[in-house]
């Protein structure tokens, strides 16, 4: 036995075999709601474990990231809630307006009020659950999504269910305003 063997943790004899899959940390919510109000004209209420931040991406209109237990957070943190202008969302909205359905998504359901529909799609290896809507801006109609982005590994887990409920609640309080 070498010196470093003394410091190695021994695996308990009854421990399950290591499958190589990493454990997914559970999403924890505080239950305290705060308002995200950006300078672009969108506001919504969300659990305060999501913190507002700025994005350098032109497609991201507003952004708040899951920051449970963090003193600092960045635009790269995931899961996140955003207002997103994206070609795939634009195409989905155009298809919905023409045909009343949306293809190239994993899940789809019509929505009410200001939202046209909600859907789940693959997005650069992650997942986005989003509410599609249109907004008049700069004398044009923009196609946007109110989105929850999360890791693909959350699919069909309690984390995914929690994050979808968070976005459903955000959608109920989401509003646009003019300066």
Short mmCIF file of N, CA and C in Angstrom, two decimals:
data_model
loop_
_atom_site.label_atom_id
_atom_site.label_comp_id
_atom_site.label_asym_id
_atom_site.label_seq_id
_atom_site.Cartn_x
_atom_site.Cartn_y
_atom_site.Cartn_z
N UNK A 1 0.86 -1.18 0.00
CA UNK A 1 0.00 0.00 0.00
C UNK A 1 0.90 1.23 0.00
N UNK A 2 0.63 2.15 -0.95
CA UNK A 2 1.41 3.37 -1.04
C UNK A 2 0.83 4.46 -0.17
N UNK A 3 1.60 5.53 -0.04
CA UNK A 3 1.20 6.67 0.79
C UNK A 3 -0.14 7.25 0.32
N UNK A 4 -0.34 7.40 -1.00
CA UNK A 4 -1.57 8.00 -1.50
C UNK A 4 -2.79 7.10 -1.34
N UNK A 5 -2.58 5.80 -1.20
CA UNK A 5 -3.69 4.88 -0.99
C UNK A 5 -4.40 5.16 0.33
N UNK A 6 -3.69 5.74 1.28
CA UNK A 6 -4.30 6.08 2.57
C UNK A 6 -5.36 7.17 2.43
N UNK A 7 -5.19 8.04 1.41
CA UNK A 7 -6.09 9.17 1.25
C UNK A 7 -7.25 8.90 0.30
N UNK A 8 -7.19 7.82 -0.42
CA UNK A 8 -8.26 7.48 -1.34
C UNK A 8 -9.48 7.00 -0.58
N UNK A 9 -10.64 7.46 -1.06
CA UNK A 9 -11.88 7.00 -0.44
C UNK A 9 -12.16 5.60 -0.94
N UNK A 10 -12.50 4.73 -0.02
CA UNK A 10 -12.88 3.38 -0.41
C UNK A 10 -14.35 3.37 -0.75
N UNK A 11 -14.67 2.66 -1.79
CA UNK A 11 -16.06 2.49 -2.20
C UNK A 11 -16.70 1.47 -1.29
N UNK A 12 -17.83 1.80 -0.68
CA UNK A 12 -18.50 0.82 0.17
C UNK A 12 -18.82 -0.44 -0.61
N UNK A 13 -18.76 -1.56 0.06
CA UNK A 13 -18.97 -2.85 -0.61
C UNK A 13 -20.36 -2.98 -1.21
N UNK A 14 -21.37 -2.33 -0.62
CA UNK A 14 -22.73 -2.45 -1.13
C UNK A 14 -23.12 -1.29 -2.05
N UNK A 15 -22.14 -0.48 -2.46
CA UNK A 15 -22.43 0.67 -3.33
C UNK A 15 -22.79 0.18 -4.72
N UNK A 16 -23.74 0.89 -5.40
CA UNK A 16 -24.08 0.49 -6.76
C UNK A 16 -22.90 0.73 -7.69
N UNK A 17 -22.85 0.01 -8.79
CA UNK A 17 -21.73 0.20 -9.71
C UNK A 17 -21.75 1.60 -10.31
N UNK A 18 -20.57 2.13 -10.62
CA UNK A 18 -20.46 3.44 -11.23
C UNK A 18 -20.80 3.30 -12.70
N UNK A 19 -21.87 3.98 -13.13
CA UNK A 19 -22.31 3.87 -14.53
C UNK A 19 -21.67 4.93 -15.40
N UNK A 20 -20.90 5.82 -14.82
CA UNK A 20 -20.29 6.89 -15.59
C UNK A 20 -21.20 8.09 -15.75
N UNK A 21 -22.47 7.99 -15.36
CA UNK A 21 -23.40 9.11 -15.46
C UNK A 21 -23.23 10.02 -14.25
N UNK A 22 -23.19 11.31 -14.51
CA UNK A 22 -23.04 12.25 -13.41
C UNK A 22 -24.40 12.47 -12.75
N UNK A 23 -24.36 12.71 -11.48
CA UNK A 23 -25.58 13.00 -10.72
C UNK A 23 -26.04 14.41 -11.07
N UNK A 24 -27.31 14.56 -11.30
CA UNK A 24 -27.89 15.86 -11.62
C UNK A 24 -28.34 16.51 -10.32
N UNK A 25 -27.81 17.71 -10.05
CA UNK A 25 -28.24 18.44 -8.86
C UNK A 25 -29.69 18.88 -9.03
N UNK A 26 -30.48 18.76 -7.98
CA UNK A 26 -31.88 19.17 -8.09
C UNK A 26 -32.03 20.69 -8.17
N UNK A 27 -33.03 21.13 -8.91
CA UNK A 27 -33.38 22.55 -8.95
C UNK A 27 -34.06 22.89 -7.64
N UNK A 28 -33.56 23.91 -6.98
CA UNK A 28 -34.10 24.36 -5.70
C UNK A 28 -34.64 25.77 -5.90
N UNK A 29 -35.88 25.99 -5.52
CA UNK A 29 -36.50 27.31 -5.61
C UNK A 29 -36.69 27.86 -4.21
N UNK A 30 -36.64 29.18 -4.10
CA UNK A 30 -36.77 29.82 -2.80
C UNK A 30 -38.22 30.01 -2.38
N UNK A 31 -39.11 30.11 -3.35
CA UNK A 31 -40.50 30.41 -3.05
C UNK A 31 -40.75 31.90 -2.92
N UNK A 32 -39.72 32.72 -3.05
CA UNK A 32 -39.83 34.17 -3.01
C UNK A 32 -39.77 34.70 -4.43
N UNK A 33 -40.73 35.52 -4.79
CA UNK A 33 -40.84 36.04 -6.15
C UNK A 33 -40.28 37.46 -6.20
N UNK A 34 -39.58 37.77 -7.29
CA UNK A 34 -39.15 39.15 -7.54
C UNK A 34 -39.42 39.48 -8.99
N UNK A 35 -39.31 40.76 -9.34
CA UNK A 35 -39.61 41.22 -10.69
C UNK A 35 -38.33 41.44 -11.47
N UNK A 36 -38.30 40.90 -12.67
CA UNK A 36 -37.24 41.19 -13.63
C UNK A 36 -37.83 42.25 -14.55
N UNK A 37 -37.17 43.38 -14.64
CA UNK A 37 -37.65 44.49 -15.45
C UNK A 37 -36.45 45.04 -16.21
N UNK A 38 -36.40 44.77 -17.51
CA UNK A 38 -35.24 45.21 -18.28
C UNK A 38 -35.50 46.57 -18.90
N UNK A 39 -34.49 47.09 -19.57
CA UNK A 39 -34.63 48.41 -20.18
C UNK A 39 -35.11 48.32 -21.64
N UNK A 40 -35.48 47.13 -22.09
CA UNK A 40 -35.93 46.95 -23.47
C UNK A 40 -37.46 46.92 -23.54
N UNK A 41 -38.14 46.79 -22.42
CA UNK A 41 -39.59 46.84 -22.43
C UNK A 41 -40.30 45.55 -22.08
N UNK A 42 -39.62 44.64 -21.38
CA UNK A 42 -40.24 43.41 -20.91
C UNK A 42 -40.08 43.34 -19.40
N UNK A 43 -41.10 42.81 -18.72
CA UNK A 43 -41.04 42.60 -17.28
C UNK A 43 -41.80 41.32 -16.95
N UNK A 44 -41.36 40.66 -15.88
CA UNK A 44 -42.03 39.45 -15.42
C UNK A 44 -41.61 39.15 -14.00
N UNK A 45 -42.43 38.34 -13.34
CA UNK A 45 -42.14 37.90 -11.98
C UNK A 45 -41.61 36.48 -12.03
N UNK A 46 -40.59 36.21 -11.18
CA UNK A 46 -39.94 34.90 -11.19
C UNK A 46 -39.33 34.64 -9.82
N UNK A 47 -39.15 33.37 -9.50
CA UNK A 47 -38.50 32.98 -8.25
C UNK A 47 -37.13 33.67 -8.17
N UNK A 48 -36.78 34.14 -6.97
CA UNK A 48 -35.54 34.92 -6.87
C UNK A 48 -34.26 34.09 -6.93
N UNK A 49 -34.36 32.80 -7.19
CA UNK A 49 -33.16 32.03 -7.50
C UNK A 49 -32.72 32.31 -8.93
N UNK A 50 -33.57 32.98 -9.71
CA UNK A 50 -33.20 33.44 -11.05
C UNK A 50 -32.82 34.91 -10.94
N UNK A 51 -31.62 35.22 -11.43
CA UNK A 51 -31.08 36.57 -11.28
C UNK A 51 -30.86 37.21 -12.66
N UNK A 52 -31.24 38.45 -12.76
CA UNK A 52 -31.11 39.18 -14.02
C UNK A 52 -29.64 39.40 -14.34
N UNK A 53 -29.32 39.29 -15.62
CA UNK A 53 -27.97 39.58 -16.10
C UNK A 53 -28.07 40.08 -17.54
N UNK A 54 -27.00 40.60 -18.05
CA UNK A 54 -26.95 41.09 -19.43
C UNK A 54 -26.32 40.03 -20.31
N UNK A 55 -26.79 39.97 -21.52
CA UNK A 55 -26.21 39.06 -22.50
C UNK A 55 -25.53 39.88 -23.59
N UNK A 56 -24.46 39.34 -24.11
CA UNK A 56 -23.77 39.99 -25.23
C UNK A 56 -24.31 39.51 -26.57
N UNK A 57 -25.17 38.51 -26.56
CA UNK A 57 -25.74 37.98 -27.79
C UNK A 57 -26.88 38.89 -28.27
N UNK A 58 -26.86 39.22 -29.53
CA UNK A 58 -27.90 40.10 -30.10
C UNK A 58 -29.27 39.46 -30.05
N UNK A 59 -29.34 38.12 -30.05
CA UNK A 59 -30.62 37.43 -30.07
C UNK A 59 -31.34 37.46 -28.73
N UNK A 60 -30.61 37.77 -27.67
CA UNK A 60 -31.17 37.72 -26.32
C UNK A 60 -31.61 39.11 -25.91
N UNK A 61 -32.93 39.27 -25.80
CA UNK A 61 -33.51 40.56 -25.44
C UNK A 61 -33.49 40.81 -23.93
N UNK A 62 -33.77 39.78 -23.15
CA UNK A 62 -33.79 39.87 -21.69
C UNK A 62 -33.31 38.53 -21.17
N UNK A 63 -32.65 38.53 -20.00
CA UNK A 63 -32.07 37.29 -19.50
C UNK A 63 -32.02 37.27 -17.98
N UNK A 64 -32.45 36.13 -17.43
CA UNK A 64 -32.23 35.86 -16.01
C UNK A 64 -31.78 34.40 -15.90
N UNK A 65 -30.78 34.18 -15.07
CA UNK A 65 -30.17 32.85 -14.97
C UNK A 65 -30.41 32.25 -13.58
N UNK A 66 -30.46 30.94 -13.54
CA UNK A 66 -30.61 30.23 -12.28
C UNK A 66 -29.30 30.37 -11.51
N UNK A 67 -29.38 30.93 -10.32
CA UNK A 67 -28.17 31.23 -9.55
C UNK A 67 -28.30 30.79 -8.10
N UNK A 68 -28.97 29.68 -7.87
CA UNK A 68 -29.16 29.20 -6.50
C UNK A 68 -27.80 28.99 -5.83
N UNK A 69 -27.62 29.62 -4.66
CA UNK A 69 -26.40 29.46 -3.87
C UNK A 69 -25.18 30.15 -4.44
N UNK A 70 -25.34 30.98 -5.45
CA UNK A 70 -24.20 31.66 -6.07
C UNK A 70 -24.15 33.13 -5.65
N UNK A 71 -22.96 33.59 -5.41
CA UNK A 71 -22.76 35.02 -5.15
C UNK A 71 -22.61 35.79 -6.46
N UNK A 72 -22.11 35.10 -7.49
CA UNK A 72 -21.93 35.72 -8.80
C UNK A 72 -22.50 34.78 -9.85
N UNK A 73 -22.97 35.37 -10.95
CA UNK A 73 -23.53 34.58 -12.04
C UNK A 73 -23.19 35.28 -13.34
N UNK A 74 -23.27 34.53 -14.45
CA UNK A 74 -22.96 35.09 -15.76
C UNK A 74 -24.04 34.70 -16.75
N UNK A 75 -23.97 35.29 -17.91
CA UNK A 75 -24.93 34.97 -18.97
C UNK A 75 -24.83 33.53 -19.43
N UNK A 76 -23.73 32.87 -19.14
CA UNK A 76 -23.53 31.48 -19.57
C UNK A 76 -24.17 30.47 -18.63
N UNK A 77 -24.64 30.91 -17.46
CA UNK A 77 -25.25 29.99 -16.51
C UNK A 77 -26.55 29.42 -17.08
N UNK A 78 -26.79 28.18 -16.76
CA UNK A 78 -27.92 27.46 -17.31
C UNK A 78 -28.52 26.62 -16.19
N UNK A 79 -29.79 26.58 -15.99
CA UNK A 79 -30.91 27.04 -16.78
C UNK A 79 -31.02 28.57 -16.79
N UNK A 80 -31.78 29.05 -17.77
CA UNK A 80 -31.99 30.49 -17.87
C UNK A 80 -33.34 30.77 -18.51
N UNK A 81 -33.87 31.95 -18.19
CA UNK A 81 -35.09 32.45 -18.80
C UNK A 81 -34.69 33.64 -19.65
N UNK A 82 -35.19 33.66 -20.88
CA UNK A 82 -34.83 34.77 -21.76
C UNK A 82 -35.99 35.11 -22.68
N UNK A 83 -35.92 36.30 -23.23
CA UNK A 83 -36.73 36.69 -24.37
C UNK A 83 -35.76 36.62 -25.54
N UNK A 84 -36.09 35.76 -26.50
CA UNK A 84 -35.15 35.41 -27.54
C UNK A 84 -35.73 35.68 -28.93
N UNK A 85 -34.92 36.33 -29.77
CA UNK A 85 -35.24 36.43 -31.19
C UNK A 85 -34.34 35.41 -31.88
N UNK A 86 -34.95 34.47 -32.55
CA UNK A 86 -34.19 33.36 -33.12
C UNK A 86 -34.88 32.92 -34.40
N UNK A 87 -34.10 32.55 -35.41
CA UNK A 87 -34.68 32.12 -36.68
C UNK A 87 -35.60 30.92 -36.53
N UNK A 88 -35.25 29.99 -35.64
CA UNK A 88 -36.09 28.80 -35.47
C UNK A 88 -37.43 29.17 -34.84
N UNK A 89 -37.44 30.12 -33.92
CA UNK A 89 -38.69 30.58 -33.33
C UNK A 89 -39.49 31.37 -34.37
N UNK A 90 -38.82 32.22 -35.12
CA UNK A 90 -39.48 32.98 -36.19
C UNK A 90 -40.13 32.01 -37.18
N UNK A 91 -39.39 30.99 -37.63
CA UNK A 91 -39.94 30.02 -38.57
C UNK A 91 -41.13 29.27 -37.98
N UNK A 92 -41.05 28.92 -36.69
CA UNK A 92 -42.15 28.21 -36.04
C UNK A 92 -43.40 29.10 -35.99
N UNK A 93 -43.23 30.37 -35.69
CA UNK A 93 -44.36 31.29 -35.65
C UNK A 93 -44.98 31.44 -37.04
N UNK A 94 -44.14 31.60 -38.05
CA UNK A 94 -44.65 31.72 -39.42
C UNK A 94 -45.42 30.47 -39.83
N UNK A 95 -44.88 29.29 -39.49
CA UNK A 95 -45.57 28.04 -39.81
C UNK A 95 -46.91 27.96 -39.06
N UNK A 96 -46.91 28.36 -37.79
CA UNK A 96 -48.13 28.34 -37.00
C UNK A 96 -49.19 29.25 -37.62
N UNK A 97 -48.78 30.43 -38.05
CA UNK A 97 -49.73 31.37 -38.65
C UNK A 97 -50.27 30.86 -39.98
N UNK A 98 -49.45 30.14 -40.74
CA UNK A 98 -49.88 29.62 -42.04
C UNK A 98 -50.70 28.33 -41.92
N UNK A 99 -50.25 27.41 -41.04
CA UNK A 99 -50.84 26.07 -41.01
C UNK A 99 -51.58 25.73 -39.72
N UNK A 100 -51.37 26.53 -38.67
CA UNK A 100 -52.01 26.24 -37.39
C UNK A 100 -51.30 25.16 -36.59
N UNK A 101 -50.15 24.73 -37.05
CA UNK A 101 -49.35 23.71 -36.36
C UNK A 101 -47.88 24.13 -36.40
N UNK A 102 -47.07 23.39 -35.67
CA UNK A 102 -45.63 23.64 -35.64
C UNK A 102 -44.92 22.31 -35.74
N UNK A 103 -44.00 22.20 -36.68
CA UNK A 103 -43.18 20.99 -36.81
C UNK A 103 -41.78 21.30 -36.30
N UNK A 104 -40.90 20.35 -36.34
CA UNK A 104 -39.51 20.51 -35.91
C UNK A 104 -39.40 20.91 -34.44
N UNK A 105 -40.37 20.45 -33.63
CA UNK A 105 -40.30 20.64 -32.18
C UNK A 105 -40.58 19.29 -31.52
N UNK A 106 -40.15 19.16 -30.28
CA UNK A 106 -40.35 17.91 -29.55
C UNK A 106 -41.74 17.82 -28.94
N UNK A 107 -42.29 18.98 -28.54
CA UNK A 107 -43.64 19.07 -27.98
C UNK A 107 -44.24 20.39 -28.45
N UNK A 108 -45.55 20.42 -28.54
CA UNK A 108 -46.24 21.62 -29.01
C UNK A 108 -47.64 21.66 -28.43
N UNK A 109 -48.09 22.87 -28.08
CA UNK A 109 -49.46 23.05 -27.58
C UNK A 109 -49.86 24.51 -27.83
N UNK A 110 -51.08 24.72 -28.29
CA UNK A 110 -51.59 26.08 -28.49
C UNK A 110 -51.65 26.79 -27.14
N UNK A 111 -51.52 28.09 -27.16
CA UNK A 111 -51.56 28.90 -25.94
C UNK A 111 -52.66 29.95 -26.07
N UNK A 112 -52.85 30.71 -25.02
CA UNK A 112 -53.90 31.73 -25.00
C UNK A 112 -53.31 33.09 -24.70
N UNK A 113 -54.13 34.11 -24.90
CA UNK A 113 -53.70 35.47 -24.58
C UNK A 113 -52.69 35.98 -25.58
N UNK A 114 -51.67 36.62 -25.10
CA UNK A 114 -50.67 37.20 -25.99
C UNK A 114 -49.78 36.15 -26.65
N UNK A 115 -49.78 34.94 -26.13
CA UNK A 115 -48.92 33.88 -26.66
C UNK A 115 -49.66 33.04 -27.70
N UNK A 116 -48.96 32.71 -28.76
CA UNK A 116 -49.52 31.91 -29.84
C UNK A 116 -49.54 30.43 -29.50
N UNK A 117 -48.39 29.93 -29.01
CA UNK A 117 -48.25 28.53 -28.66
C UNK A 117 -47.05 28.39 -27.72
N UNK A 118 -46.93 27.18 -27.15
CA UNK A 118 -45.75 26.86 -26.37
C UNK A 118 -45.20 25.55 -26.92
N UNK A 119 -43.88 25.43 -26.85
CA UNK A 119 -43.23 24.27 -27.47
C UNK A 119 -41.93 23.96 -26.76
N UNK A 120 -41.44 22.75 -26.99
CA UNK A 120 -40.11 22.34 -26.54
C UNK A 120 -39.34 21.96 -27.80
N UNK A 121 -38.11 22.46 -27.90
CA UNK A 121 -37.28 22.08 -29.03
C UNK A 121 -35.83 21.89 -28.59
N UNK A 122 -35.11 21.13 -29.40
CA UNK A 122 -33.68 21.00 -29.17
C UNK A 122 -33.04 22.30 -29.61
N UNK A 123 -32.04 22.74 -28.87
CA UNK A 123 -31.41 24.01 -29.17
C UNK A 123 -29.93 23.92 -28.84
N UNK A 124 -29.12 23.71 -29.85
CA UNK A 124 -27.67 23.61 -29.71
C UNK A 124 -27.27 22.63 -28.61
N UNK A 125 -27.89 21.46 -28.61
CA UNK A 125 -27.57 20.42 -27.65
C UNK A 125 -28.31 20.53 -26.33
N UNK A 126 -28.97 21.65 -26.08
CA UNK A 126 -29.78 21.84 -24.89
C UNK A 126 -31.26 21.72 -25.28
N UNK A 127 -32.12 22.09 -24.36
CA UNK A 127 -33.56 22.14 -24.62
C UNK A 127 -34.06 23.55 -24.32
N UNK A 128 -35.04 23.96 -25.08
CA UNK A 128 -35.76 25.21 -24.79
C UNK A 128 -37.24 24.90 -24.74
N UNK A 129 -37.86 25.32 -23.64
CA UNK A 129 -39.31 25.32 -23.50
C UNK A 129 -39.68 26.78 -23.69
N UNK A 130 -40.54 27.09 -24.67
CA UNK A 130 -40.81 28.50 -24.93
C UNK A 130 -42.27 28.77 -25.28
N UNK A 131 -42.64 30.03 -25.01
CA UNK A 131 -43.93 30.59 -25.40
C UNK A 131 -43.64 31.54 -26.56
N UNK A 132 -44.27 31.30 -27.70
CA UNK A 132 -44.07 32.14 -28.88
C UNK A 132 -45.04 33.31 -28.85
N UNK A 133 -44.53 34.49 -29.23
CA UNK A 133 -45.39 35.66 -29.31
C UNK A 133 -44.83 36.64 -30.32
N UNK A 134 -45.64 37.61 -30.67
CA UNK A 134 -45.22 38.67 -31.56
C UNK A 134 -45.31 40.00 -30.83
N UNK A 135 -44.45 40.92 -31.22
CA UNK A 135 -44.43 42.24 -30.61
C UNK A 135 -44.14 43.29 -31.68
N UNK A 136 -44.85 44.40 -31.58
CA UNK A 136 -44.55 45.51 -32.49
C UNK A 136 -43.39 46.29 -31.93
N UNK A 137 -42.35 46.40 -32.78
CA UNK A 137 -41.16 47.14 -32.37
C UNK A 137 -40.59 47.81 -33.61
N UNK A 138 -40.19 49.03 -33.45
CA UNK A 138 -39.54 49.76 -34.54
C UNK A 138 -40.35 49.68 -35.82
N UNK A 139 -41.66 49.88 -35.69
CA UNK A 139 -42.60 49.87 -36.82
C UNK A 139 -42.60 48.55 -37.59
N UNK A 140 -42.28 47.45 -36.90
CA UNK A 140 -42.30 46.11 -37.51
C UNK A 140 -42.84 45.13 -36.48
N UNK A 141 -43.24 43.96 -36.95
CA UNK A 141 -43.70 42.91 -36.04
C UNK A 141 -42.55 41.92 -35.87
N UNK A 142 -42.14 41.72 -34.65
CA UNK A 142 -41.05 40.80 -34.32
C UNK A 142 -41.64 39.49 -33.80
N UNK A 143 -41.01 38.39 -34.14
CA UNK A 143 -41.39 37.09 -33.62
C UNK A 143 -40.39 36.74 -32.52
N UNK A 144 -40.91 36.45 -31.33
CA UNK A 144 -40.07 36.24 -30.16
C UNK A 144 -40.51 35.00 -29.39
N UNK A 145 -39.65 34.56 -28.51
CA UNK A 145 -39.99 33.49 -27.60
C UNK A 145 -39.63 33.87 -26.18
N UNK A 146 -40.53 33.61 -25.26
CA UNK A 146 -40.24 33.68 -23.84
C UNK A 146 -39.77 32.28 -23.48
N UNK A 147 -38.49 32.13 -23.19
CA UNK A 147 -37.84 30.81 -23.19
C UNK A 147 -37.24 30.42 -21.85
N UNK A 148 -37.29 29.13 -21.58
CA UNK A 148 -36.54 28.51 -20.49
C UNK A 148 -35.55 27.56 -21.15
N UNK A 149 -34.26 27.86 -21.06
CA UNK A 149 -33.24 26.97 -21.61
C UNK A 149 -32.69 26.13 -20.47
N UNK A 150 -32.48 24.83 -20.76
CA UNK A 150 -31.97 23.92 -19.73
C UNK A 150 -31.21 22.79 -20.39
N UNK A 151 -30.35 22.11 -19.63
CA UNK A 151 -29.56 21.02 -20.20
C UNK A 151 -30.43 19.86 -20.68
N UNK A 152 -30.01 19.24 -21.75
CA UNK A 152 -30.71 18.08 -22.32
C UNK A 152 -30.87 16.97 -21.27
N UNK A 153 -29.92 16.86 -20.35
CA UNK A 153 -29.96 15.81 -19.32
C UNK A 153 -31.16 15.95 -18.39
N UNK A 154 -31.80 17.12 -18.38
CA UNK A 154 -32.97 17.32 -17.53
C UNK A 154 -34.23 16.74 -18.14
N UNK A 155 -34.18 16.36 -19.40
CA UNK A 155 -35.36 15.85 -20.09
C UNK A 155 -35.98 14.68 -19.32
N UNK A 156 -37.29 14.76 -19.12
CA UNK A 156 -38.07 13.73 -18.41
C UNK A 156 -37.63 13.54 -16.96
N UNK A 157 -37.17 14.61 -16.32
CA UNK A 157 -36.80 14.56 -14.91
C UNK A 157 -37.66 15.55 -14.13
N UNK A 158 -37.56 15.48 -12.82
CA UNK A 158 -38.25 16.45 -11.96
C UNK A 158 -37.73 17.86 -12.22
N UNK A 159 -36.44 18.01 -12.52
CA UNK A 159 -35.89 19.34 -12.84
C UNK A 159 -36.61 19.96 -14.03
N UNK A 160 -36.83 19.17 -15.07
CA UNK A 160 -37.54 19.70 -16.23
C UNK A 160 -38.95 20.13 -15.84
N UNK A 161 -39.63 19.33 -15.06
CA UNK A 161 -40.99 19.67 -14.63
C UNK A 161 -41.00 20.97 -13.82
N UNK A 162 -40.04 21.12 -12.93
CA UNK A 162 -39.95 22.35 -12.12
C UNK A 162 -39.71 23.55 -13.02
N UNK A 163 -38.77 23.45 -13.94
CA UNK A 163 -38.44 24.57 -14.80
C UNK A 163 -39.60 24.94 -15.72
N UNK A 164 -40.34 23.96 -16.19
CA UNK A 164 -41.52 24.26 -17.00
C UNK A 164 -42.56 25.00 -16.17
N UNK A 165 -42.75 24.58 -14.92
CA UNK A 165 -43.71 25.28 -14.05
C UNK A 165 -43.25 26.72 -13.80
N UNK A 166 -41.94 26.92 -13.63
CA UNK A 166 -41.41 28.27 -13.43
C UNK A 166 -41.77 29.13 -14.64
N UNK A 167 -41.52 28.62 -15.86
CA UNK A 167 -41.82 29.42 -17.04
C UNK A 167 -43.32 29.64 -17.21
N UNK A 168 -44.13 28.65 -16.87
CA UNK A 168 -45.58 28.83 -16.93
C UNK A 168 -46.01 29.98 -16.02
N UNK A 169 -45.42 30.07 -14.84
CA UNK A 169 -45.74 31.17 -13.92
C UNK A 169 -45.21 32.50 -14.47
N UNK A 170 -44.02 32.50 -15.04
CA UNK A 170 -43.47 33.71 -15.66
C UNK A 170 -44.42 34.19 -16.75
N UNK A 171 -44.90 33.27 -17.58
CA UNK A 171 -45.79 33.64 -18.69
C UNK A 171 -47.06 34.33 -18.19
N UNK A 172 -47.55 33.93 -17.03
CA UNK A 172 -48.75 34.55 -16.47
C UNK A 172 -48.52 36.01 -16.08
N UNK A 173 -47.28 36.37 -15.74
CA UNK A 173 -46.98 37.74 -15.30
C UNK A 173 -46.25 38.55 -16.35
N UNK A 174 -45.89 37.93 -17.46
CA UNK A 174 -45.09 38.58 -18.49
C UNK A 174 -45.86 39.73 -19.12
N UNK A 175 -45.16 40.85 -19.29
CA UNK A 175 -45.79 42.00 -19.92
C UNK A 175 -44.76 42.78 -20.73
N UNK A 176 -45.28 43.46 -21.73
CA UNK A 176 -44.47 44.36 -22.54
C UNK A 176 -44.92 45.78 -22.23
N UNK A 177 -44.02 46.69 -22.35
CA UNK A 177 -44.39 48.08 -22.17
C UNK A 177 -43.52 48.96 -23.05
N UNK A 178 -44.03 50.14 -23.35
CA UNK A 178 -43.28 51.12 -24.14
C UNK A 178 -42.65 52.12 -23.19
N UNK A 179 -41.49 52.58 -23.56
CA UNK A 179 -40.81 53.59 -22.72
C UNK A 179 -41.53 54.91 -22.75
#
